[in-house]
C-alpha atoms as one frame of an Amber mdcrd trajectory, in Angstrom:
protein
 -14.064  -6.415  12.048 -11.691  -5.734   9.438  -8.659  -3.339   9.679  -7.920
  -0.564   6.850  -4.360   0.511   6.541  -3.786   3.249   4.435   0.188   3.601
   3.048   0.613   7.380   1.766   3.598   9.081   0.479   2.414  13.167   0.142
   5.363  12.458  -3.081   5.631  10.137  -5.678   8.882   7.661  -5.928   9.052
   7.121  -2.180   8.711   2.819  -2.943   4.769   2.970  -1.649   3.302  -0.018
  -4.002   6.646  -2.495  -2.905   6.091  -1.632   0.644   2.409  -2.622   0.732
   2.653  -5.506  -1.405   5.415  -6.564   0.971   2.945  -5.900   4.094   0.107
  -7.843   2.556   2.011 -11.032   1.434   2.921 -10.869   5.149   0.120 -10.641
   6.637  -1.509 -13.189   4.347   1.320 -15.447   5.126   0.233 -15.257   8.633
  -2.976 -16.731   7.890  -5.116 -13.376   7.250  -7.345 -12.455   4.448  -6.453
  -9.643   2.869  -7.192  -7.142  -0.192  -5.404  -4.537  -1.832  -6.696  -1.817
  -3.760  -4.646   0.412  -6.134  -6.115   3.674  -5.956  -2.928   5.173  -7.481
  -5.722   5.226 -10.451  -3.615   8.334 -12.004  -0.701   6.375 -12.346  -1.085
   2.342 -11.341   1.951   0.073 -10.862   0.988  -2.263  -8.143  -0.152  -5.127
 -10.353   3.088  -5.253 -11.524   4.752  -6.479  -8.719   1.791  -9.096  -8.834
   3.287 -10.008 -12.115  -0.678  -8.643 -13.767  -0.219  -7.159 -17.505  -3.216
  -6.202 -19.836  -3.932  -9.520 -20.810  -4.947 -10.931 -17.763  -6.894  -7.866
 -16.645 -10.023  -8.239 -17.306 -12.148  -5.325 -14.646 -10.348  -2.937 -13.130
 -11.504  -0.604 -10.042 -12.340   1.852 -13.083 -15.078   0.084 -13.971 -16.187
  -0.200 -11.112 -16.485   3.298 -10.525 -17.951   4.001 -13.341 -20.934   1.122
 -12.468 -19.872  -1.404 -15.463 -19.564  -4.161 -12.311 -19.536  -5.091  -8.834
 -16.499  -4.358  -6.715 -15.776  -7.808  -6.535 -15.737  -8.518 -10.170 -12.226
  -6.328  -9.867 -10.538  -8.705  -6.935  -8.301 -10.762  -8.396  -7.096 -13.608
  -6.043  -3.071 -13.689  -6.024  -2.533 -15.814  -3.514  -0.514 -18.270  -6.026
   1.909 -15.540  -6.303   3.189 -15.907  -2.810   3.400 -19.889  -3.453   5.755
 -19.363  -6.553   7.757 -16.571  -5.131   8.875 -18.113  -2.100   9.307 -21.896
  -4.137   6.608 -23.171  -1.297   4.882 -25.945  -2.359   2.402 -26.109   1.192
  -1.198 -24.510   1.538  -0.959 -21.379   2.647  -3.910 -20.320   4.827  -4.364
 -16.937   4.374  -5.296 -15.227   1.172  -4.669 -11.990  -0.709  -6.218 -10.368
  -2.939  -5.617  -7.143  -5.515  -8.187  -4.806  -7.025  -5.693  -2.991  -9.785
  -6.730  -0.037 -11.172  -6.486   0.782 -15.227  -3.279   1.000 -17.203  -4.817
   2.114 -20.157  -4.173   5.477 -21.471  -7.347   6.193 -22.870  -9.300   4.989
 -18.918  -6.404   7.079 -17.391  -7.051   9.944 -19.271 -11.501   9.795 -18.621
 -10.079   9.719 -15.051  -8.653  12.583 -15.304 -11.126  14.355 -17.059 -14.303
  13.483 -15.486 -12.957  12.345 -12.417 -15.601  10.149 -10.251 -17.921   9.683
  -7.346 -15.630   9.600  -4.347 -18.735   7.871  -2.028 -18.797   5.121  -4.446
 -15.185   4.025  -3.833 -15.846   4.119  -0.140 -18.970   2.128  -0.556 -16.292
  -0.429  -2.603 -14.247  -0.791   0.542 -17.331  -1.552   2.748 -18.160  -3.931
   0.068 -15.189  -5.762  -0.808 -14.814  -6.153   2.836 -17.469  -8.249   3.263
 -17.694 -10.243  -0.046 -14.555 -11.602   0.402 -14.605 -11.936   3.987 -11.135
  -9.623   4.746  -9.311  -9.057   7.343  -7.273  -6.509   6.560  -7.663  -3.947
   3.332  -4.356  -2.189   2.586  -4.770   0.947  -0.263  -2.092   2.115  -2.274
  -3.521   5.706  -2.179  -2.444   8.362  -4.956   0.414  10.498  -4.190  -0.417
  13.811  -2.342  -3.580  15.223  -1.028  -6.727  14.967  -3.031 -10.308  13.723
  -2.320  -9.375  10.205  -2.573  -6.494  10.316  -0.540  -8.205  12.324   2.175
 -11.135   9.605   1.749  -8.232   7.249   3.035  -6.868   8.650   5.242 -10.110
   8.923   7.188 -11.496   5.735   7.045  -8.181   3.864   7.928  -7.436   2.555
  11.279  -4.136   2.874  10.769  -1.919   5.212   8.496   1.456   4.290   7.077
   3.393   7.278   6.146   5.905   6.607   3.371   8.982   9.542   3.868  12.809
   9.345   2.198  15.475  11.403   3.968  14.590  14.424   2.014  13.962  17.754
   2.764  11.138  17.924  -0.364   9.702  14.619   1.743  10.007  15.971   4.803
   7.819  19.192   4.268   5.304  17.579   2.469   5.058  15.021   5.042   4.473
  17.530   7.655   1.485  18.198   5.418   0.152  15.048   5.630   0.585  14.375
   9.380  -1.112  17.693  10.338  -4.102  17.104   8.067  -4.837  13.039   9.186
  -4.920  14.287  12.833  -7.105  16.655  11.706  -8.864  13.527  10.556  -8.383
  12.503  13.561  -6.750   8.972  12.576  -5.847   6.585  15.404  -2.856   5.019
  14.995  -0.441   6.674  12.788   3.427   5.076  11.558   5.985   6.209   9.556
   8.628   4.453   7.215  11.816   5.854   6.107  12.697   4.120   3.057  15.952
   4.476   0.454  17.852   5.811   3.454  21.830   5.302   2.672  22.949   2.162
   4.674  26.311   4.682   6.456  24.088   6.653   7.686  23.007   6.703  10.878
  19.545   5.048  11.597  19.080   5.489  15.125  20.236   9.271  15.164  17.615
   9.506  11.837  14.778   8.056  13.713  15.387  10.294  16.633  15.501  13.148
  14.316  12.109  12.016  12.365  10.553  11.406  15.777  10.944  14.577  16.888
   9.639  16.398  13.632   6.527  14.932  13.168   5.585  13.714  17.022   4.768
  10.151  16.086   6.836   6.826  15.462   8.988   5.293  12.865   7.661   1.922
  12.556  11.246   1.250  10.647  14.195   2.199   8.070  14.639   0.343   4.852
  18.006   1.042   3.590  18.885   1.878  -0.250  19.337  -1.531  -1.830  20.995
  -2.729  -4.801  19.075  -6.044  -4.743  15.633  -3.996  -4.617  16.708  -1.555
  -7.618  17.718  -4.748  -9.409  13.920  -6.485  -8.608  12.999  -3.981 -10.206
   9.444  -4.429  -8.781   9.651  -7.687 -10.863   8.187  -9.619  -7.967   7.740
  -9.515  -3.819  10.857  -8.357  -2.388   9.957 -10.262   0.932   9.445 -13.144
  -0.332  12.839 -13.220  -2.985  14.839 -12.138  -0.270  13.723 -13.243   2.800
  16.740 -13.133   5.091  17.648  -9.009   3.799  17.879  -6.289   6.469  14.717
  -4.864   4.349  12.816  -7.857   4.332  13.614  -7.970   8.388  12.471  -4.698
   8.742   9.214  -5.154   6.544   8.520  -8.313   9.048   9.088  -6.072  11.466
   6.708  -3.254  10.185   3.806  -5.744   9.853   4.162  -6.995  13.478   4.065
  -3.400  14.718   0.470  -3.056  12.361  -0.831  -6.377  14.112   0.155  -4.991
  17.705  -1.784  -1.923  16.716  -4.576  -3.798  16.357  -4.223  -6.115  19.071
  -4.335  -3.181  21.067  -7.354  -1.328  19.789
């Protein structure tokens, strides 16, 4: 049965698309089949990392909402990507896929407008599950709470909370945790990400801990080499020795325990 992990931030910013394009490659790299669905559909930016433009999107998960195709007319299979960014020549025996969602103004803006069938997109999970056979489907939900996002958040099996050391993060992240037990989500973790590297992790954790009653799965520093990415790529996979990239490993192992465990 496959897993859903949803990766929320309750703010924009927080680094949400580069942490769960750094999760999937992972997981994929361990053999997994996975998909990815941007449904960041106000304002998309995974494909980038991807290395995706206009030209070689053809469907998007737009379309699919709006019933111009099946879900699986908007998979695009990126597994190549993980091949060139890591210079590996091998098979790799996983697979990864990304449903992006539209980057053009004029799709944006209909979005917005006349917004869409909410049931639909959950009957695209279900089905995109089973076409391609996943393992695991990570979304890249939207920024704060909507119906999407709370659509989610309560089909996931597990919930990745996306926080900087902020006290604007930190309230609305309270937000989030209180309504996705409400949802009554399983397994919950939380990341700390852009945290400055002289401060002190262990005493943060502690402190995050506390707050929100449930773990920090790990701490990704503020990084020179991931501003200078750029999202211009898979972090992971460019840097693989990093503290980050450690701590993304890391991350992933703690999402396969969860699921071991279930």
């Amino acid at each position: 049965m496959a897993q859903i992990i949803a990766v929320h931030s309750f703010r924009g910013g927080t680094g949400k698309s580069n942490l769960i394009a750094n999760i999937g490659a992972n997981i994929a790299l361990q053999g997994q089949r996975v998909g990815i669905v941007d449904t960041d559909i106000q304002s998309p930016g995974i494909h980038v990392i991807f290395g995706m433009n206009d030209h070689k999107i053809k469907r998007t998960l737009n379309d699919y909402l709006w019933g111009y195709c099946d879900i699986k007319d908007t998979a695009y299979d990126v597994t190549d990507v993980l091949i060139t960014e890591q210079e590996n020549t091998g098979n790799i025996k996983g697979s990864l896929y990304l449903v992006p969602s539209s980057i053009k103004t004029g799709e944006i803006a209909r979005i917005l407008r006349e917004g869409y069938d909410v049931v639909r997109l959950n009957d695209g999970f279900q089905e995109l599950i089973s076409s391609l056979k996943l393992d695991y489907l990570l979304i890249d939900t939207h920024p704060g709470l909507n119906e999407e996002t709370l659509l989610s958040i309560g089909i996931s099996n597990i919930l990745v909370i996306l926080l900087r050391p902020d006290h604007q993060d930190f309230q609305g992240t309270a937000v989030t945790v209180d309504v996705a037990r409400k949802l009554k989500v399983s397994k919950m973790l939380l990341v700390i990400n852009k945290v400055l590297p002289n401060l002190n992790f262990t005493d943060l954790q502690q402190q995050v801990e506390k707050i929100y009653n449930a773990p920090v799965a790990g701490i990704l520093p503020l990084s020179s080499e991931m501003v200078q990415l750029a999202s211009h790529g898979i972090f992971c996979l460019r840097y693989p020795q990093h503290p980050i990239s450690q701590t993304i490993k890391a991350i992933t192992n703690q999402i396969a325990g969860l699921v071991i465990s279930r």
